[in-house]
Short mmCIF file of C-alpha atoms in Angstrom, two decimals:
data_model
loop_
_atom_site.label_atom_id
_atom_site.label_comp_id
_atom_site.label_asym_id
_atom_site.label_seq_id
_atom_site.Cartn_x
_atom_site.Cartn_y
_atom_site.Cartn_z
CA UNK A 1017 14.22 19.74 6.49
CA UNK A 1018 16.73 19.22 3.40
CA UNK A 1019 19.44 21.01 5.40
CA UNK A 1020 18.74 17.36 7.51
CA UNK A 1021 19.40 15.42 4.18
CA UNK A 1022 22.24 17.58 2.24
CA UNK A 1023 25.31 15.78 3.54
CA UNK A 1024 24.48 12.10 3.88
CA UNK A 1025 22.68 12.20 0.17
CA UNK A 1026 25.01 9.42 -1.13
CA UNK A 1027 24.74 7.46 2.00
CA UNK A 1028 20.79 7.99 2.20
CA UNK A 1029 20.36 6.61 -1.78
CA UNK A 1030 23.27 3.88 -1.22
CA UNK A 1031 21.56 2.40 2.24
CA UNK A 1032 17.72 3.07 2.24
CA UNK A 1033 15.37 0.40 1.71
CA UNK A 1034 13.03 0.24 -1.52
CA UNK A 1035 9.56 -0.19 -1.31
CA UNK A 1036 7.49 -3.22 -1.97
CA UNK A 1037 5.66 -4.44 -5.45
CA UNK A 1038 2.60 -4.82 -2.98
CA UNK A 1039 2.52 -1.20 -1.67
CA UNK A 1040 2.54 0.61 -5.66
CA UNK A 1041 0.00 -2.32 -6.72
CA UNK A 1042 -2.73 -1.24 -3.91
CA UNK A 1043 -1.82 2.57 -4.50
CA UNK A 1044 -2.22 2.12 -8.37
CA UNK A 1045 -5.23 -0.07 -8.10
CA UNK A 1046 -7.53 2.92 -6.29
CA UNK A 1047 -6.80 5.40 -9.39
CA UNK A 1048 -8.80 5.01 -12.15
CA UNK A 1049 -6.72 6.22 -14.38
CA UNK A 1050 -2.54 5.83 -14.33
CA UNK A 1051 -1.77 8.98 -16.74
CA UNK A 1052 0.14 11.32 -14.18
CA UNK A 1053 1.62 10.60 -10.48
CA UNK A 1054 3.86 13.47 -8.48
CA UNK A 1055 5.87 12.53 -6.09
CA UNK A 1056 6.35 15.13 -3.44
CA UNK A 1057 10.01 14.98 -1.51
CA UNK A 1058 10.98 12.60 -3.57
CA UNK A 1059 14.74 12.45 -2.33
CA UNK A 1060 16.39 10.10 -4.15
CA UNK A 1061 14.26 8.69 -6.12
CA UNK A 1062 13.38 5.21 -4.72
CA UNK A 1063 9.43 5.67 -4.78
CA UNK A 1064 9.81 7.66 -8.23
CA UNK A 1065 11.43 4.53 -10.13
CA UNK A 1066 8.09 2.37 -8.90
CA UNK A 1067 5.65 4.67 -10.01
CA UNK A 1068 7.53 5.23 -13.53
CA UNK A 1069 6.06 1.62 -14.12
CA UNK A 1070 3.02 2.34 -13.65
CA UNK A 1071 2.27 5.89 -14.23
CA UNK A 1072 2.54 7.41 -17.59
CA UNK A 1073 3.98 10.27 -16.73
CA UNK A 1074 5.83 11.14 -12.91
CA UNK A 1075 6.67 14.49 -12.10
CA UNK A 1076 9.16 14.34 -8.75
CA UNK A 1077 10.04 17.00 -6.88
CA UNK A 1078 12.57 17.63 -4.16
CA UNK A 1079 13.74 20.84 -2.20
CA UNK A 1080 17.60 19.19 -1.93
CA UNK A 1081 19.71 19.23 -5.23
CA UNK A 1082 21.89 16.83 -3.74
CA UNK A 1083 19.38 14.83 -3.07
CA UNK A 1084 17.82 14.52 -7.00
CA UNK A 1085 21.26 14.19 -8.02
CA UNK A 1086 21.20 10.51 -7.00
CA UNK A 1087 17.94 10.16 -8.56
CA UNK A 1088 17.92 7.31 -11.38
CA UNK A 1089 17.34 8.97 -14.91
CA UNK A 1090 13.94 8.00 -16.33
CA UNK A 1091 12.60 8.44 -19.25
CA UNK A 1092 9.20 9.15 -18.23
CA UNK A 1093 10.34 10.83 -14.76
CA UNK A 1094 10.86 14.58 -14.80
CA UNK A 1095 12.79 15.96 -11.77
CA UNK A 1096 11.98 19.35 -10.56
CA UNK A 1097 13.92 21.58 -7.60
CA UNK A 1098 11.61 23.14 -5.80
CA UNK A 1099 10.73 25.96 -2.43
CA UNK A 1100 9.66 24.09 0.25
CA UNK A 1101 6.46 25.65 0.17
CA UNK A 1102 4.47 27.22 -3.27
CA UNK A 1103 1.67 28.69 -4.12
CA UNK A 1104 -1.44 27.41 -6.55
CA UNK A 1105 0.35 29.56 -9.37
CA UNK A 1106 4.04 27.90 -8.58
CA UNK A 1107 2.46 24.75 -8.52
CA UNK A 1108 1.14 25.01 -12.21
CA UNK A 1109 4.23 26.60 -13.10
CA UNK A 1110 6.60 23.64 -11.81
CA UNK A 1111 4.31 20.79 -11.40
CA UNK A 1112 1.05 20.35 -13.18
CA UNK A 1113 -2.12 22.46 -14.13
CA UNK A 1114 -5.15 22.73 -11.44
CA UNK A 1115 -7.43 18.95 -11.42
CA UNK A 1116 -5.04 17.05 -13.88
CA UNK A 1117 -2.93 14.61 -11.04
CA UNK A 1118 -4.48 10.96 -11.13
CA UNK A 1119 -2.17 10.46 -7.31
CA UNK A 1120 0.47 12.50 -5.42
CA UNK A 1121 2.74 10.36 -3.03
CA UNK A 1122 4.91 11.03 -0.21
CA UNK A 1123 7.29 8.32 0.96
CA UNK A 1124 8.83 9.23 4.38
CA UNK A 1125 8.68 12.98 4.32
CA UNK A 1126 5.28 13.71 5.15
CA UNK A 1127 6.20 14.30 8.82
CA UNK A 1128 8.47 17.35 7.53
CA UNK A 1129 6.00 19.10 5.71
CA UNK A 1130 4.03 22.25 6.56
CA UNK A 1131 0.64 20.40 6.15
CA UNK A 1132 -2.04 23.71 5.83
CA UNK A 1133 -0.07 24.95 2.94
CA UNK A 1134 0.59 21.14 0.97
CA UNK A 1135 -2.75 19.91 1.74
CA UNK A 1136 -4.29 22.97 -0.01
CA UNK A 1137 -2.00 22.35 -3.47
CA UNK A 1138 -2.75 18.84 -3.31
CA UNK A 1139 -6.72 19.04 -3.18
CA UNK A 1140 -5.79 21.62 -5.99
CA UNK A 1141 -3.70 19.43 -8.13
CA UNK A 1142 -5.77 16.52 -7.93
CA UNK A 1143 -8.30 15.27 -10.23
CA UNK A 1144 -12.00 15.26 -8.75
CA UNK A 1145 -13.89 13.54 -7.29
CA UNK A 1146 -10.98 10.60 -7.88
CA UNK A 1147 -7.73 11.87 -7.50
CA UNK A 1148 -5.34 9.64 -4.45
CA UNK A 1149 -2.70 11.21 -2.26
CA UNK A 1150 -0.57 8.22 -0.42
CA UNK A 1151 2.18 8.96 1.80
CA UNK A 1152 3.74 6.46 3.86
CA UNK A 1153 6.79 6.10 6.61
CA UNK A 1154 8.68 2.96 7.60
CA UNK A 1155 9.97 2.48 11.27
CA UNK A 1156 12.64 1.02 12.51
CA UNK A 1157 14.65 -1.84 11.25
CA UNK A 1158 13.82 -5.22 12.58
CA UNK A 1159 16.59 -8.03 12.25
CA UNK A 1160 16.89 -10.25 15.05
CA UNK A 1161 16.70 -10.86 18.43
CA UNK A 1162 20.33 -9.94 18.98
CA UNK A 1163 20.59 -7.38 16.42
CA UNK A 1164 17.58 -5.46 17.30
CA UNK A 1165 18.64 -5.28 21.15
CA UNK A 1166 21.85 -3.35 20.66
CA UNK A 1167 19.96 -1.10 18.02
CA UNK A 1168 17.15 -0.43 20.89
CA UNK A 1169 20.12 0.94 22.95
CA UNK A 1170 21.38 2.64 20.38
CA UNK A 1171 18.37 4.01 19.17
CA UNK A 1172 17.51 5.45 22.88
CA UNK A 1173 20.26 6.45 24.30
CA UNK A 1174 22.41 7.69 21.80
CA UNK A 1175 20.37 8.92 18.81
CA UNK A 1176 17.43 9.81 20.86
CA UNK A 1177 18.77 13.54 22.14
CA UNK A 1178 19.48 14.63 18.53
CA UNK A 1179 16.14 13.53 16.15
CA UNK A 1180 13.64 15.94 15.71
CA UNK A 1181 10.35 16.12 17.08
CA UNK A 1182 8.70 15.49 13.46
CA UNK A 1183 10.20 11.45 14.23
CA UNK A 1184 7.42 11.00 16.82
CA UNK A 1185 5.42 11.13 13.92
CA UNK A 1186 6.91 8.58 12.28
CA UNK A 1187 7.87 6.47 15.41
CA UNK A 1188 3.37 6.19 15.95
CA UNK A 1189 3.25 4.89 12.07
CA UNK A 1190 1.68 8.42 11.29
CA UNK A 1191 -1.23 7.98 13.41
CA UNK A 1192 -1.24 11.34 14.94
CA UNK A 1193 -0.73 12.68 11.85
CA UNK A 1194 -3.50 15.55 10.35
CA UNK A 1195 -5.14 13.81 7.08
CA UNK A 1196 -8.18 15.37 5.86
CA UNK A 1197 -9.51 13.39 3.16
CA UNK A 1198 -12.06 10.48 2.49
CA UNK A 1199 -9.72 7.46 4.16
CA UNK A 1200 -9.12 4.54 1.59
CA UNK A 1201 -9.00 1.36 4.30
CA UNK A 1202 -7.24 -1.69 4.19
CA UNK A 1203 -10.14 -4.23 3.63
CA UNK A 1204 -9.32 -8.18 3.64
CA UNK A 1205 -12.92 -9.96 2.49
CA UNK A 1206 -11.39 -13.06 4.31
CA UNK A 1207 -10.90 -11.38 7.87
CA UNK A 1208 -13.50 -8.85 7.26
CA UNK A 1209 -10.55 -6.65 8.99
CA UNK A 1210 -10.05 -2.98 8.05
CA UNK A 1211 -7.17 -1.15 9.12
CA UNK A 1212 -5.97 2.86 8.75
CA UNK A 1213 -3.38 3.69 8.65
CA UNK A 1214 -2.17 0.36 6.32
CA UNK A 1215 0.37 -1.80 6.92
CA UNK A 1216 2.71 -3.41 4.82
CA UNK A 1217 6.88 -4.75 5.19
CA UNK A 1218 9.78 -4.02 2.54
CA UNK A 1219 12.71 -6.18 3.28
CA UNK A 1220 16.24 -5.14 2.09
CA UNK A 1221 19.25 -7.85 2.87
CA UNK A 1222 22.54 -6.34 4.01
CA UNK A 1223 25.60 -7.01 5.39
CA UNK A 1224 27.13 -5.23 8.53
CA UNK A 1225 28.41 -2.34 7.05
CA UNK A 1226 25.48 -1.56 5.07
CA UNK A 1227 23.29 -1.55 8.15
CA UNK A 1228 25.58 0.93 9.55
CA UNK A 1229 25.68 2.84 6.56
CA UNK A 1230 22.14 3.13 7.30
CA UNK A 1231 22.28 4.26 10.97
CA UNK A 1232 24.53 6.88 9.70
CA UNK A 1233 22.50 8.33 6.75
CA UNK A 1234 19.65 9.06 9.54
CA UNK A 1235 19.17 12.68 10.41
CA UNK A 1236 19.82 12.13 13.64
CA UNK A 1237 23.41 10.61 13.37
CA UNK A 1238 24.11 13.59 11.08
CA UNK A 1239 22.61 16.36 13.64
CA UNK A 1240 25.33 14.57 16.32
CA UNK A 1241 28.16 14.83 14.14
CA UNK A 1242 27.18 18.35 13.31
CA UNK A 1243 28.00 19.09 17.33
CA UNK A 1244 31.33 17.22 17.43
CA UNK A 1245 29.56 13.82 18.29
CA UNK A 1246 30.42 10.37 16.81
CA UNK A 1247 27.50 8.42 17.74
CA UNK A 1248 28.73 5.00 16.73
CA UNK A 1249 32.29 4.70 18.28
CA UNK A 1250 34.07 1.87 17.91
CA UNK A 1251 33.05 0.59 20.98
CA UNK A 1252 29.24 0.86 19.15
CA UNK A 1253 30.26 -0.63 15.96
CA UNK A 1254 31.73 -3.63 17.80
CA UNK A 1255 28.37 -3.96 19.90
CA UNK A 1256 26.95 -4.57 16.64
CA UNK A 1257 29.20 -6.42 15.09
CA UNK A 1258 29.66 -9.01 18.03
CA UNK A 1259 25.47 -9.18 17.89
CA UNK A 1260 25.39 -9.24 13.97
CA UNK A 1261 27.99 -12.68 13.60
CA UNK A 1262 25.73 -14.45 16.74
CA UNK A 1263 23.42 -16.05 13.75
CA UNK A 1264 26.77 -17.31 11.49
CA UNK A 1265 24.70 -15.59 8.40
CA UNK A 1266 27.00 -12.81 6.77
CA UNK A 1267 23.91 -11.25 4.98
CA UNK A 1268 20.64 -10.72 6.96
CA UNK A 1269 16.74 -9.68 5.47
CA UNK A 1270 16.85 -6.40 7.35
CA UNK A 1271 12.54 -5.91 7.74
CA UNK A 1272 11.00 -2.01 7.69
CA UNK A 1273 7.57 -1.90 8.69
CA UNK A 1274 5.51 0.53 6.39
CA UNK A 1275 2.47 2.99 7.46
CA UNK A 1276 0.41 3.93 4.78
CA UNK A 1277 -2.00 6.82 4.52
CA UNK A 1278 -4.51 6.87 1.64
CA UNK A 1279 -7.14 8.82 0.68
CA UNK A 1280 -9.25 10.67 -1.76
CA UNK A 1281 -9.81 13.90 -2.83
CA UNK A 1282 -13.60 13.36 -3.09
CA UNK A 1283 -15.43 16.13 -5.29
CA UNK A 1284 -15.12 19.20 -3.19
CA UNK A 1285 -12.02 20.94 -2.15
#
């Protein structure tokens, strides 16, 4: 999976969205206590710096050294390189003792991950019968009606050959996704609603060329240029251009929709 990332690094911390105040508030809020989060594939950084004001302590970890090399330096944050996969003895070598994580996150990564193997450190990192594991994806970017149209083309027909099956994942909101713990839901006392996994929107606003700085930072666009092919020729960067000036607005609220699994470790592992 970091092989996918290793190139585009500066692109992928330059052009990816944040995540929202809302999303860390509802995470934080079902953890008693706030003394230590790790933050599994943590990239760049961009969930890290939220949880640094919140947690007490964050431990992130990455398997790309490009990747932590755009990370924002944190007082509180400790970066770690690690194998993709570890055992319980690696684990409390490089990340924290057995029972003594208050919440491990994954934001958009979850999909690459050899789940047996993570699950099993995370039940054994986390504090019981308490301890929170959240990982989340966002899907596509939603603009406007004109916008959105060219990237649907785009997004079938020319990035479509090269993703990786692991993006069907993220394309269902990680509803197919294996999850075995006790399911935190989404409940609104006004609507008596619940909702799994839940949903929530980060907005980032961007001009044209950041937008297509984001297209290309996606592992797909990357796998293409690998094999000689330049997915957005200038005949594809004028498609979105031309659809991009329609609304007269230079800078646009670029919308990510976010799917966010939650649960607890309950008190057996």
């Amino acid at each position: 999976m970091a092989k996918l990332f290793i190139k585009q690094a500066e692109q992928y911390a330059a052009a990816r969205p944040s995540y929202p105040v809302k999303l860390f508030q509802f995470i934080a809020s079902k953890t008693p206590c706030h003394d230590l989060a790790w933050d599994v594939g943590a990239g760049s950084g961009q969930a890290s710096r939220s949880l640094a004001g919140i947690y007490n302590n964050v431990i992130a970890t990455d398997t790309s050294s490009k990747q932590l090399e755009f990370a924002a330096k944190l007082p509180n944050v400790r970066y770690e390189l690690t194998p993709p996969t570890m055992s319980p003895s690696e684990i409390e070598q490089l990340v924290a003792p057995e029972s003594s994580v208050d919440l491990v996150t994954v934001a958009q990564a979850l999909h690459w991950f050899e789940l047996t193997t993570f699950y099993s450190n995370v039940k054994h990192v986390l504090k019981k019968p308490n301890g929170v594991i959240a990982a989340w994806c966002y899907t596509n970017p939603e603009v406007n009606a004109a916008v959105d149209e060219v990237f649907r083309r785009f997004y079938n027909e020319k990035l479509g050959p090269y993703w990786d099956k692991a993006r069907r994942l993220v394309e269902d909101g990680y509803r197919g996704i294996e999850f075995p713990f006790e399911k935190i839901m989404d409940e609104d006392e006004s609507t008596e609603s619940q909702s799994f996994p839940v949903r929530f929107v980060t907005e980032r606003e961007m001009g044209i060329e950041e937008y297509l700085t984001y297209l290309r930072s996606s592992s797909a666009y990357q796998t293409a240029k690998e094999k000689g092919v330049e997915l957005l020729t200038a005949e594809m960067e004028g498609e979105f251009a031309g659809s991009w000036k329609e609304d007269g607005e230079e800078k646009k609220a670029v919308r990510f929709p976010i799917y966010l699994l939650i649960g607890r470790v309950g008190d057996r592992v």
